[in-house]
mmCIF file of C-alpha atoms and ligand atoms in Angstrom:
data_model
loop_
_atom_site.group_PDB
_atom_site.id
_atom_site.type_symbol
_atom_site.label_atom_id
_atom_site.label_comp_id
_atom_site.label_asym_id
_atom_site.label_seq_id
_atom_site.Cartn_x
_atom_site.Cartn_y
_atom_site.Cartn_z
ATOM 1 C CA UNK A 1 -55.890 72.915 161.170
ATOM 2 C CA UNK A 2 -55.028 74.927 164.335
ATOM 3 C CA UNK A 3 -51.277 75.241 162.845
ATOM 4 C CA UNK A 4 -53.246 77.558 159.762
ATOM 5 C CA UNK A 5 -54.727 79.749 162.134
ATOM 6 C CA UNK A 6 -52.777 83.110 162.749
ATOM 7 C CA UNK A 7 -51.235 83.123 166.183
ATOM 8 C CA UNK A 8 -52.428 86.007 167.457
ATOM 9 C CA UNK A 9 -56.087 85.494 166.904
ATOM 10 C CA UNK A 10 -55.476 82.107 168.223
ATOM 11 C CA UNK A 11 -54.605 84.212 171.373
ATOM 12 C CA UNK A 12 -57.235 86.899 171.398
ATOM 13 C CA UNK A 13 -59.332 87.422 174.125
ATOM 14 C CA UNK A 14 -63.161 88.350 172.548
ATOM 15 C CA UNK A 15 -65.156 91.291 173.459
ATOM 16 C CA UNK A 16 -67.783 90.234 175.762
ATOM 17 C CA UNK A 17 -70.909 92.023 175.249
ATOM 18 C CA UNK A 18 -73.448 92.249 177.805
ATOM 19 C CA UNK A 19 -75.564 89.698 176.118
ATOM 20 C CA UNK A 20 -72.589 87.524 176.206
ATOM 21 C CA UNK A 21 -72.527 88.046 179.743
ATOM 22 C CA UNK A 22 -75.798 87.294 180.675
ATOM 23 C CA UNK A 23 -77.537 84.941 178.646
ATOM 24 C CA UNK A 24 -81.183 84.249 180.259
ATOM 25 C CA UNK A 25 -84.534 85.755 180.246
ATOM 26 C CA UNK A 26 -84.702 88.510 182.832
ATOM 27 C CA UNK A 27 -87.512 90.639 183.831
ATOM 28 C CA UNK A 28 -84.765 93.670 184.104
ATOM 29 C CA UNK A 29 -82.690 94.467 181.293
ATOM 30 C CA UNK A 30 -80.662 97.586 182.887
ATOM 31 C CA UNK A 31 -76.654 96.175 181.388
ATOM 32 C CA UNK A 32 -76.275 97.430 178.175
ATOM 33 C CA UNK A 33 -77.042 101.386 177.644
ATOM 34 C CA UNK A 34 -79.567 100.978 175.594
ATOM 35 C CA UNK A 35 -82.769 103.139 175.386
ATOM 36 C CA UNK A 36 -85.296 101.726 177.381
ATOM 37 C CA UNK A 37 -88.282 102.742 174.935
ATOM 38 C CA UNK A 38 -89.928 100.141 172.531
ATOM 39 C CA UNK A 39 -89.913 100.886 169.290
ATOM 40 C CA UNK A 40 -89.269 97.296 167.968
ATOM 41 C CA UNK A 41 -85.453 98.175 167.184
ATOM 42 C CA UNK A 42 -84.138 99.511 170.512
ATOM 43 C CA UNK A 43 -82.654 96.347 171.850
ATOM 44 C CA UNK A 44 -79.122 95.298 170.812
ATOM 45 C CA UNK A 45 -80.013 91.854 168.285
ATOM 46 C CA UNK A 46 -79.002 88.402 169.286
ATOM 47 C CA UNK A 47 -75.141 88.181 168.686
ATOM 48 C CA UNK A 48 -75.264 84.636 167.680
ATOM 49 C CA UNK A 49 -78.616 84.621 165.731
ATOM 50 C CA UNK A 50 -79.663 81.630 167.489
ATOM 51 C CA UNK A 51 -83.675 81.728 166.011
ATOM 52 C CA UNK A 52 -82.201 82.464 162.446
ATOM 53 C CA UNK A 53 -79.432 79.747 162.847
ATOM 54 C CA UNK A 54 -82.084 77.276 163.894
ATOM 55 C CA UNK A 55 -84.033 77.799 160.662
ATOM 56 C CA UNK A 56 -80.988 77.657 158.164
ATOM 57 C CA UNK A 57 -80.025 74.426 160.322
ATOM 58 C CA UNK A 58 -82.810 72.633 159.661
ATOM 59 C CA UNK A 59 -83.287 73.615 155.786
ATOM 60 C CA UNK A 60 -79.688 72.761 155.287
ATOM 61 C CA UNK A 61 -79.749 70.232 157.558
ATOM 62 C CA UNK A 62 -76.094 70.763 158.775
ATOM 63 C CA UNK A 63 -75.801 71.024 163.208
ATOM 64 C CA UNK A 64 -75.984 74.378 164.684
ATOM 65 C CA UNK A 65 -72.372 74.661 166.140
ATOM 66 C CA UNK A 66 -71.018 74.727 162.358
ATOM 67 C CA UNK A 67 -73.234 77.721 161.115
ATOM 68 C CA UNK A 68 -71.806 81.089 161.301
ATOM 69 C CA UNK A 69 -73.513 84.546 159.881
ATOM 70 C CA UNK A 70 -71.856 87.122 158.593
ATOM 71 C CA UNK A 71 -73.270 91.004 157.336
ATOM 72 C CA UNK A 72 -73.465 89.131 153.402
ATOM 73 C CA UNK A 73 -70.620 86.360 152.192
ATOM 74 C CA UNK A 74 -68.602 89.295 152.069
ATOM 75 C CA UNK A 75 -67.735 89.565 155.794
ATOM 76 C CA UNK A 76 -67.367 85.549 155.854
ATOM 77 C CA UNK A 77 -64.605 86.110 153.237
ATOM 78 C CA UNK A 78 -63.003 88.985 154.653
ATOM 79 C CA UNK A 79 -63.378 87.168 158.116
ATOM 80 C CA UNK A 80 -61.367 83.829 157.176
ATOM 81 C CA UNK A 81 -58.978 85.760 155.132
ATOM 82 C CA UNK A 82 -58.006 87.175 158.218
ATOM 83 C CA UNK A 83 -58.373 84.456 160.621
ATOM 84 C CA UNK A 84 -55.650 82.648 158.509
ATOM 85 C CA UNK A 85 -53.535 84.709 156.738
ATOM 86 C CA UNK A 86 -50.587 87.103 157.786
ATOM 87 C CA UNK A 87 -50.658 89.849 156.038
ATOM 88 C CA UNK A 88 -47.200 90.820 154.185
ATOM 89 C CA UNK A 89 -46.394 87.374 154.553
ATOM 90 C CA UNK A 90 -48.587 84.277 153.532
ATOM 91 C CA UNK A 91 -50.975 83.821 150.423
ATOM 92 C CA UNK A 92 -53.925 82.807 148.727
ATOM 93 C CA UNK A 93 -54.590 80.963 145.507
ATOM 94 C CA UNK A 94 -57.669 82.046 143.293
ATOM 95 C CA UNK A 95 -59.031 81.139 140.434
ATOM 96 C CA UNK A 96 -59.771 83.426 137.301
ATOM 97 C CA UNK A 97 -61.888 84.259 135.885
ATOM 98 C CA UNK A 98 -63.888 84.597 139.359
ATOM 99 C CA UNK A 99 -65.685 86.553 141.736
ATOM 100 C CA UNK A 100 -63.568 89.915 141.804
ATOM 101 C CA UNK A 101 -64.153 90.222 145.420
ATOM 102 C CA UNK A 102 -61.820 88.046 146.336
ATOM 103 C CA UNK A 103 -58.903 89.560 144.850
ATOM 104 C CA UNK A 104 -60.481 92.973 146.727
ATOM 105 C CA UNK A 105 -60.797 91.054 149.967
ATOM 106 C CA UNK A 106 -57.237 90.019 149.586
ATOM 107 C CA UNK A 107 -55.305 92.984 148.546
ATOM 108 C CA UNK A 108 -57.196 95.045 151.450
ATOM 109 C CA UNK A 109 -55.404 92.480 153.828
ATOM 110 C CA UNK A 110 -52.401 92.751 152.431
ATOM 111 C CA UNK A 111 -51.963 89.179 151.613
ATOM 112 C CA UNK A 112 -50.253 87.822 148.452
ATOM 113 C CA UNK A 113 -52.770 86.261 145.399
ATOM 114 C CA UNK A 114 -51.302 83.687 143.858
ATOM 115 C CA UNK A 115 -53.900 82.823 140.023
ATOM 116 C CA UNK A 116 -54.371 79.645 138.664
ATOM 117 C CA UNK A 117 -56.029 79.856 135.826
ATOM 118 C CA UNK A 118 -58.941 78.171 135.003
ATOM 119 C CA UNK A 119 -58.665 75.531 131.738
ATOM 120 C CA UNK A 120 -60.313 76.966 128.424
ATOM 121 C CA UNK A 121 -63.543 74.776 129.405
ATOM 122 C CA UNK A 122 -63.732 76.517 132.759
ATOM 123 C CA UNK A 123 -62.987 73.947 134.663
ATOM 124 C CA UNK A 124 -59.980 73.958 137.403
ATOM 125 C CA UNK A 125 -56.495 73.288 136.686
ATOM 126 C CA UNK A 126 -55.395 71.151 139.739
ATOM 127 C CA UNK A 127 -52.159 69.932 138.816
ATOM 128 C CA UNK A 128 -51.546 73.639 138.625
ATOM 129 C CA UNK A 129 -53.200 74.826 141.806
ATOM 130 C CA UNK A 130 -51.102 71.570 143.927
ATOM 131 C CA UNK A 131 -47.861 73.157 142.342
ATOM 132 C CA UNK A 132 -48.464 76.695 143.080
ATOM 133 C CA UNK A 133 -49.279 76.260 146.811
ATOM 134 C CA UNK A 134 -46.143 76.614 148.922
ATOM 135 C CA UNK A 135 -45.776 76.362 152.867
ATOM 136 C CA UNK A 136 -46.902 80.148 153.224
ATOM 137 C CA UNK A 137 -50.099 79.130 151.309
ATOM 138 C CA UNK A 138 -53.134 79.496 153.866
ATOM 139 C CA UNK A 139 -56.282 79.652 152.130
ATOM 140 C CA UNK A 140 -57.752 78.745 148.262
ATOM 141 C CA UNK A 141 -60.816 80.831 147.180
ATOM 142 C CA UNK A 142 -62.866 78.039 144.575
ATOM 143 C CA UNK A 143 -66.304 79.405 143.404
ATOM 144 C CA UNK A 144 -68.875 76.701 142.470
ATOM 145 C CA UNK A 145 -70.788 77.423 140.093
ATOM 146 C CA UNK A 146 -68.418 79.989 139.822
ATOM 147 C CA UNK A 147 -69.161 83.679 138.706
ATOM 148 C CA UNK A 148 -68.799 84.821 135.671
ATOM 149 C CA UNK A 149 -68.743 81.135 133.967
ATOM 150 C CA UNK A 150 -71.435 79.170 135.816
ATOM 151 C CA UNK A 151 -70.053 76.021 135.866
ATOM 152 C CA UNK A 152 -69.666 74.014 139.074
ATOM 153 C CA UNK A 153 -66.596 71.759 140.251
ATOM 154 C CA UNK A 154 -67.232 68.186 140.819
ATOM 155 C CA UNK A 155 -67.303 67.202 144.473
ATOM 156 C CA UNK A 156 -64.632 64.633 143.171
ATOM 157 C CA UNK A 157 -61.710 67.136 142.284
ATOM 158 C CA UNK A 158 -62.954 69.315 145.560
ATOM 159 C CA UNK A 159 -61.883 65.930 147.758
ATOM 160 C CA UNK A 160 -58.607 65.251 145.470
ATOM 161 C CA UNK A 161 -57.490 69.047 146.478
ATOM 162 C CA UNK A 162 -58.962 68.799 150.085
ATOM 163 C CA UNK A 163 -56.572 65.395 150.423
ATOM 164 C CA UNK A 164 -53.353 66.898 148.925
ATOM 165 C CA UNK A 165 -52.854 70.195 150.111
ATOM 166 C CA UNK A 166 -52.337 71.837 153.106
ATOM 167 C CA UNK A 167 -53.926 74.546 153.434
ATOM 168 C CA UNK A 168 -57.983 75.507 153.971
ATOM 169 C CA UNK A 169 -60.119 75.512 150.947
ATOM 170 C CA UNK A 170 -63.120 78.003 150.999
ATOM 171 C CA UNK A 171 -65.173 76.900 148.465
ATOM 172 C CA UNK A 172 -68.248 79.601 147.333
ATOM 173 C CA UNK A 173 -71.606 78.284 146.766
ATOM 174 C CA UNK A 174 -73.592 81.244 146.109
ATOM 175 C CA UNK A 175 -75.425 79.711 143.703
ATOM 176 C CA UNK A 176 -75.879 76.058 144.685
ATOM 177 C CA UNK A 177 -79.332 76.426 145.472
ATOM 178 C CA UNK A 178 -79.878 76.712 141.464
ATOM 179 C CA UNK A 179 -77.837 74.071 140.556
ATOM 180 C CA UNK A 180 -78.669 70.338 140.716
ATOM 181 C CA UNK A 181 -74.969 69.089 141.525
ATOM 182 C CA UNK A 182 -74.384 68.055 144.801
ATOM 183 C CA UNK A 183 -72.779 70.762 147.395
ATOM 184 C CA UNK A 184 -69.869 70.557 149.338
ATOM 185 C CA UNK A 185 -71.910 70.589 152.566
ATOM 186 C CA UNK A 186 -71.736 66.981 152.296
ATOM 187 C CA UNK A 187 -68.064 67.057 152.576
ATOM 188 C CA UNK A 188 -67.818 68.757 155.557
ATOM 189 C CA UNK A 189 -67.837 66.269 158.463
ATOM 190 C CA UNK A 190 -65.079 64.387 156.320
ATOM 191 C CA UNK A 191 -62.810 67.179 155.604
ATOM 192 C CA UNK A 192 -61.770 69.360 158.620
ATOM 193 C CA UNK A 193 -59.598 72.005 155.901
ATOM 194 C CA UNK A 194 -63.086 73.214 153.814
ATOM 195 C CA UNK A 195 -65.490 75.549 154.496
ATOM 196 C CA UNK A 196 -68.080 76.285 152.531
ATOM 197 C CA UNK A 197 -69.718 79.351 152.022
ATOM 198 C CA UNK A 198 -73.697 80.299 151.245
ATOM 199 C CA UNK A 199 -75.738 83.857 150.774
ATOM 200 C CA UNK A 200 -79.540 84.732 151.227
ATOM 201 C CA UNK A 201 -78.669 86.941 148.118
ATOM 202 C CA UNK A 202 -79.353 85.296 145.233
ATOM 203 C CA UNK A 203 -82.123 81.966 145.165
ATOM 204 C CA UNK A 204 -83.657 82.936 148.825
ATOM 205 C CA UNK A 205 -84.188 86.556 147.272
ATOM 206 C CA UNK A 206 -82.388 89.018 149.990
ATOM 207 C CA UNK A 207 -79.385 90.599 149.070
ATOM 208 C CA UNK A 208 -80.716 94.096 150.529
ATOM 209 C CA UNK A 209 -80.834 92.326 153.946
ATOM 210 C CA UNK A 210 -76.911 91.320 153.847
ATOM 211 C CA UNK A 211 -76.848 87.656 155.122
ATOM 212 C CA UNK A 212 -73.760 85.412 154.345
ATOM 213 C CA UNK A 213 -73.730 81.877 155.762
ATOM 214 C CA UNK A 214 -70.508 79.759 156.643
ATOM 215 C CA UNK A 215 -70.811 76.029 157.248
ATOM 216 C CA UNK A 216 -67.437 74.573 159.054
ATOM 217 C CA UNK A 217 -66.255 72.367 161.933
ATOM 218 C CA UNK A 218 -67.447 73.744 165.050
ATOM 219 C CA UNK A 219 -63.695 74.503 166.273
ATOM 220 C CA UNK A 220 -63.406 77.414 162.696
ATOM 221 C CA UNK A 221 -66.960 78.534 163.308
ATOM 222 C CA UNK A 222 -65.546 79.099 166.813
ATOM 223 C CA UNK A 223 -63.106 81.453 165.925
ATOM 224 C CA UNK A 224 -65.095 83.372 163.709
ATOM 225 C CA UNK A 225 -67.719 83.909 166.265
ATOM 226 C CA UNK A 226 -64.932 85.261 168.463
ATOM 227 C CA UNK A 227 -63.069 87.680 165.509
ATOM 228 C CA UNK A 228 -66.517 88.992 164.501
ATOM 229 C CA UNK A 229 -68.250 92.212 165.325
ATOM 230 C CA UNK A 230 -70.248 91.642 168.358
ATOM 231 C CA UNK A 231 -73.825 92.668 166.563
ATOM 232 C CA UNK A 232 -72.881 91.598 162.918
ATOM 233 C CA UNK A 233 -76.502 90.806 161.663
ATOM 234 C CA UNK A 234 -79.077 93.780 162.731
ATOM 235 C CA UNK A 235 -82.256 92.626 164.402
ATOM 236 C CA UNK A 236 -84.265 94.192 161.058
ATOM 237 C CA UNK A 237 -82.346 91.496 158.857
ATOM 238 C CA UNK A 238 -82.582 88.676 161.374
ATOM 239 C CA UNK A 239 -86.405 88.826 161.443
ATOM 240 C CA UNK A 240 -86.907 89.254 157.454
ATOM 241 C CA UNK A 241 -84.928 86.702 157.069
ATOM 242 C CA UNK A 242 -86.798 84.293 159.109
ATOM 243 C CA UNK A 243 -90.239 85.248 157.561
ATOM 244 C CA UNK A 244 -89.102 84.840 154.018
ATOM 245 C CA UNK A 245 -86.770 81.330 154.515
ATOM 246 C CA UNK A 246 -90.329 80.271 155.829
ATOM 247 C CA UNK A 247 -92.042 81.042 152.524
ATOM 248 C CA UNK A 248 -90.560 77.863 151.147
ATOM 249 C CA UNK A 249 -93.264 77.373 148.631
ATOM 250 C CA UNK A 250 -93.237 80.981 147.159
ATOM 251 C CA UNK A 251 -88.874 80.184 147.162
ATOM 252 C CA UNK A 252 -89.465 76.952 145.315
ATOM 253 C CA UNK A 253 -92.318 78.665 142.957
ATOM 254 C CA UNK A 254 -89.724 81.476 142.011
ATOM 255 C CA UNK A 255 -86.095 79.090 142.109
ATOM 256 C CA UNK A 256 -88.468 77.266 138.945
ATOM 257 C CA UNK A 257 -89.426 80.629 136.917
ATOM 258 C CA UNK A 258 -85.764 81.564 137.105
ATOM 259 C CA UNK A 259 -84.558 78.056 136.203
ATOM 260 C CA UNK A 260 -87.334 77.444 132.964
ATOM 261 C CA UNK A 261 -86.335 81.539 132.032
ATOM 262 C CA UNK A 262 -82.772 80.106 131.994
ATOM 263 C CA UNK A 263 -83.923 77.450 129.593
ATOM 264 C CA UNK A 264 -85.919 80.228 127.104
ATOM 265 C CA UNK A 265 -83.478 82.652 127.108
ATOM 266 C CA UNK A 266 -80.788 79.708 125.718
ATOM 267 C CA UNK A 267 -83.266 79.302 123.229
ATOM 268 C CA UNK A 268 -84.007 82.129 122.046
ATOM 269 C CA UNK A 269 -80.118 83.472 122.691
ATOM 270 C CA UNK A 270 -79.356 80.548 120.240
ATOM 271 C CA UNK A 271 -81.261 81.922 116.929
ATOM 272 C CA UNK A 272 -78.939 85.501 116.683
ATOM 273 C CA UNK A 273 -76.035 84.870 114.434
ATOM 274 C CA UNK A 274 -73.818 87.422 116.879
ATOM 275 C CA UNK A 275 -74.188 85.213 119.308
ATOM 276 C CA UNK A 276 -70.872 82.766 119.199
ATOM 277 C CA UNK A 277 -71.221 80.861 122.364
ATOM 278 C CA UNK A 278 -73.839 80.328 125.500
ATOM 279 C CA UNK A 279 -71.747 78.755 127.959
ATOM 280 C CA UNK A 280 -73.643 75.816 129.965
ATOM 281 C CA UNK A 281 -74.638 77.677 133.520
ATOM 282 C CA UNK A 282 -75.610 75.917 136.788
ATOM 283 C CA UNK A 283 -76.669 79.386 138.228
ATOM 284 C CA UNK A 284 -79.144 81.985 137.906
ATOM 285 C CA UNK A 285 -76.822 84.077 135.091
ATOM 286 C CA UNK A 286 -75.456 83.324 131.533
ATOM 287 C CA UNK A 287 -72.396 83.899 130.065
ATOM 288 C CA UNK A 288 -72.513 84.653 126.677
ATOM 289 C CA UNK A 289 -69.934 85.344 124.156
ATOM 290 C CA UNK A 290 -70.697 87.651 121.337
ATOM 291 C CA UNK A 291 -69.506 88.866 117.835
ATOM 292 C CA UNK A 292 -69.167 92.045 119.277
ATOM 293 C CA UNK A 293 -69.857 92.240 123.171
ATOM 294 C CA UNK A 294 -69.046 96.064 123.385
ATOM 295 C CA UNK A 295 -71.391 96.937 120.553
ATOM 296 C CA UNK A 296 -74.199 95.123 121.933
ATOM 297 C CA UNK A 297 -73.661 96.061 125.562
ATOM 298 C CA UNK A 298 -74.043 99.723 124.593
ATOM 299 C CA UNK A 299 -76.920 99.417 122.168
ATOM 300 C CA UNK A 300 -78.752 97.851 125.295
ATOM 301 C CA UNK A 301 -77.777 100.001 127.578
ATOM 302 C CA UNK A 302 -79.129 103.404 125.311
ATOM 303 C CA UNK A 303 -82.184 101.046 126.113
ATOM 304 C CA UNK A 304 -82.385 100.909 129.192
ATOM 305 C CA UNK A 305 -80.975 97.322 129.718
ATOM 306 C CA UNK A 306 -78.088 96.990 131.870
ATOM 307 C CA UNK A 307 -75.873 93.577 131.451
ATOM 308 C CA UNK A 308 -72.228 92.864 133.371
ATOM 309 C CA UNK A 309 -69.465 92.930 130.765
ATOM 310 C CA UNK A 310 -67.186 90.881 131.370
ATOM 311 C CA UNK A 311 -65.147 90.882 128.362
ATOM 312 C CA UNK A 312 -61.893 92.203 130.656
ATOM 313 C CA UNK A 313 -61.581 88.860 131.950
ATOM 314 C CA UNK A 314 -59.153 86.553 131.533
ATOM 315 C CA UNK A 315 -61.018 83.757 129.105
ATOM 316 C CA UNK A 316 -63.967 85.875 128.706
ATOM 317 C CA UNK A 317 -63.244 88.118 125.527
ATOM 318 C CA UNK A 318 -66.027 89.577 123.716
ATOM 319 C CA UNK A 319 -68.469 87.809 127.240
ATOM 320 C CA UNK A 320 -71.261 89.632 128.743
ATOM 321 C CA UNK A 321 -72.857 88.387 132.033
ATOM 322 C CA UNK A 322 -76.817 88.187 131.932
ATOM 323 C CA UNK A 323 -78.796 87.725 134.876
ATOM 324 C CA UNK A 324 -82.260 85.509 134.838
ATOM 325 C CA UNK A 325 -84.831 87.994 134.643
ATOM 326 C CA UNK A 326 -88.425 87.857 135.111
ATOM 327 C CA UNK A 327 -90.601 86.824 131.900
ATOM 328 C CA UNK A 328 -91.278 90.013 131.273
ATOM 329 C CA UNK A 329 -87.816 91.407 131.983
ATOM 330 C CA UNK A 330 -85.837 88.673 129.460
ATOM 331 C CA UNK A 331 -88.792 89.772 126.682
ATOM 332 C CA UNK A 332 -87.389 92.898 126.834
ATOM 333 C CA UNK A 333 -84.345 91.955 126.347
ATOM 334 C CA UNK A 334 -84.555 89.747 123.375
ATOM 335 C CA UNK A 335 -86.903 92.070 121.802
ATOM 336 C CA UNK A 336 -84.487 94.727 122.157
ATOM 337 C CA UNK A 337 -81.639 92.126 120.889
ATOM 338 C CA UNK A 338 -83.492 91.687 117.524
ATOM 339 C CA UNK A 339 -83.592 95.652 117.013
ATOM 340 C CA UNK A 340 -79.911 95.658 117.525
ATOM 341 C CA UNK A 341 -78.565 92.722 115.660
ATOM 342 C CA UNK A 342 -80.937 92.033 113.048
HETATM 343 C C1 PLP B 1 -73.285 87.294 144.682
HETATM 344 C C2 PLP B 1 -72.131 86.516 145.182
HETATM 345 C C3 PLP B 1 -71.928 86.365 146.548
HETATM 346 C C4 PLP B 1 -72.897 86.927 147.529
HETATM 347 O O1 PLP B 1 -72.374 87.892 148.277
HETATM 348 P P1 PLP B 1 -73.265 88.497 149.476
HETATM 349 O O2 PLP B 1 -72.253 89.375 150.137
HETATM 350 O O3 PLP B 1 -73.704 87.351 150.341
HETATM 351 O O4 PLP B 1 -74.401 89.227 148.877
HETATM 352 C C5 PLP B 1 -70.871 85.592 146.977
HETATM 353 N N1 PLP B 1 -70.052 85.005 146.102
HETATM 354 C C6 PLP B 1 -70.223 85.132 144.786
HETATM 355 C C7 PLP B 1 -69.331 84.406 143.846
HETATM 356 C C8 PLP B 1 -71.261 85.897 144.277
HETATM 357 O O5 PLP B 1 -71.411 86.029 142.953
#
């Protein structure tokens, strides 16, 4: 594993912030600049989020010293991408249709994409993915369920690729908490070359608070804690997110709206003739493929109803992305459906 890692963060010496300096309660704080004034946000925040790690350790019950934070999954992402891959010289394999960030993430870094596309069914083409991957291969980006076609990859092909290749495997799970397939956090302890990534912004309800989780062996999360921005979470996100992954029973309460909205919205999605296929989703989103996507995506959008087209993408002509709304929100939406497309 240390072999993947790019030599010259292997090398680098960390900033050390004050608070890295001096770690205990003090009556005194007179080290880092800041203003001396309370106003509940004067005070640099906790650089390793220890209270907010402590609470996502014990709902995901996986040991401190493999949880890193990042400002949303974005700066995890962006964060391994460059922990293990030179740019100009070594790649990544991804998986299309996916999450377009990682092809962003990737081409900002300079570092080659090598696509595998998925199987007409969605689901990965491994044979494919094993022959693809050369020596300067560092890193494949899997998304499960994956965005746009919310379906999730068997924990069984996951270990056949984490066996056979050599390089790390990031696998996405930022919407495991709506499926009911086992994640890949129960992999981990077993598989030194995965990590798997997690966000506060879809079940738990806070992507305006930017939280990204990575779960790894405590020699990655390491690293990452050392490439990082000293203050990467602010101390205004660090609190809300404590109070709300507390409110467990108002996060299971909503998690079963969306999920039973899923179920009505494939029912009702079902009786227009213009609608050719509802693909089966283990996430809070459809993907469904119309007669005529573009037509219906404008109609609805003179409406005042905004979906994601994703008819662009490869295996995803004439598919438009639809979140779970609330009951009220997916009425609207199939009311305005039946003024469209009769
Ligand atoms: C929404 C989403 C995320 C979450 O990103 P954040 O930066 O944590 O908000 C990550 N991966 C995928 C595939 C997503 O669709």
């Amino acid at each position: 594993m240390k072999d993947l890692i790019r030599k010259n963060i292997l090398k680098l010496q960390a900033y050390s912030s004050a608070r890295d300096e001096y770690k205990a309660q003090a009556e005194v704080y007179l080290d880092a600049n800041e203003n001396p004034f309370d106003n509940g946000i004067n005070r640099y925040p906790d650089p390793y989020q220890m209270d907010l790690k402590q609470k996502i350790s014990e709902i995901k019950n996986i040991p401190l010293d493999n949880i890193f934070l990042g400002n949303g999954s974005d700066e995890v992402l962006d964060l391994i991408i460059r922990i293990f891959c030179e740019p100009g010289v070594d790649n990544i394999i991804i998986c299309p249709p996916t999450y377009g960030m990682y092809k962003v993430l990737a081409d900002v870094n300079n570092i080659e994409i090598k696509e595998t596309v998925l199987k007409d069914d969605f689901s990965l083409n491994s044979e494919e993915i094993i022959d693809v991957a050369n020596e300067k291969t560092k890193l494949l980006m899997l998304c499960s369920p994956n965005n746009p076609s919310g379906n999730s990859i068997p924990n069984s092909e996951l270990k056949s690729l984490l066996s056979v290749l050599n390089c790390m495997v990031l696998m996405d799970e930022a919407y495991v908490d709506f499926s009911d397939k086992e994640s890949a956090l129960s992999l981990l302890n077993r598989y030194p070359n995965l990590i798997v990534s997690q966000t506060l912004s879809k079940a738990w309800g806070m992507a305006g608070i930017r939280v990204g989780m990575a779960f790894a062996s405590a020699e990655i999360i390491q690293v990452m804690n050392k490439v990082k921005p000293p203050y990467n979470i602010n101390v205004l996100s660090q609190e809300m997110a404590i109070e709300n992954l507390e409110a467990i029973t108002l996060y299971e309460r909503n998690l079963k709206t969306i999920l039973s909205q899923k179920e009505w919205l494939i029912n009702e999605l079902r009786k227009f003739a213009n609608v050719e296929k509802i693909y089966p989703s283990d996430a809070n989103f459809l993907l469904v493929k119309f007669v005529d996507s573009s037509f219906v995506f404008r109609e609805l959008q003179t409406r005042g109803i905004i979906l994601r087209d994703r008819s662009q993408q490869v295996l995803c002509e004439q598919c438009l992305r639809i979140t779970i709304g609330t009951e009220e929100e997916n009425n609207k939406l199939i009311t305005q459906l039946k003024e469209i497309i009769l």
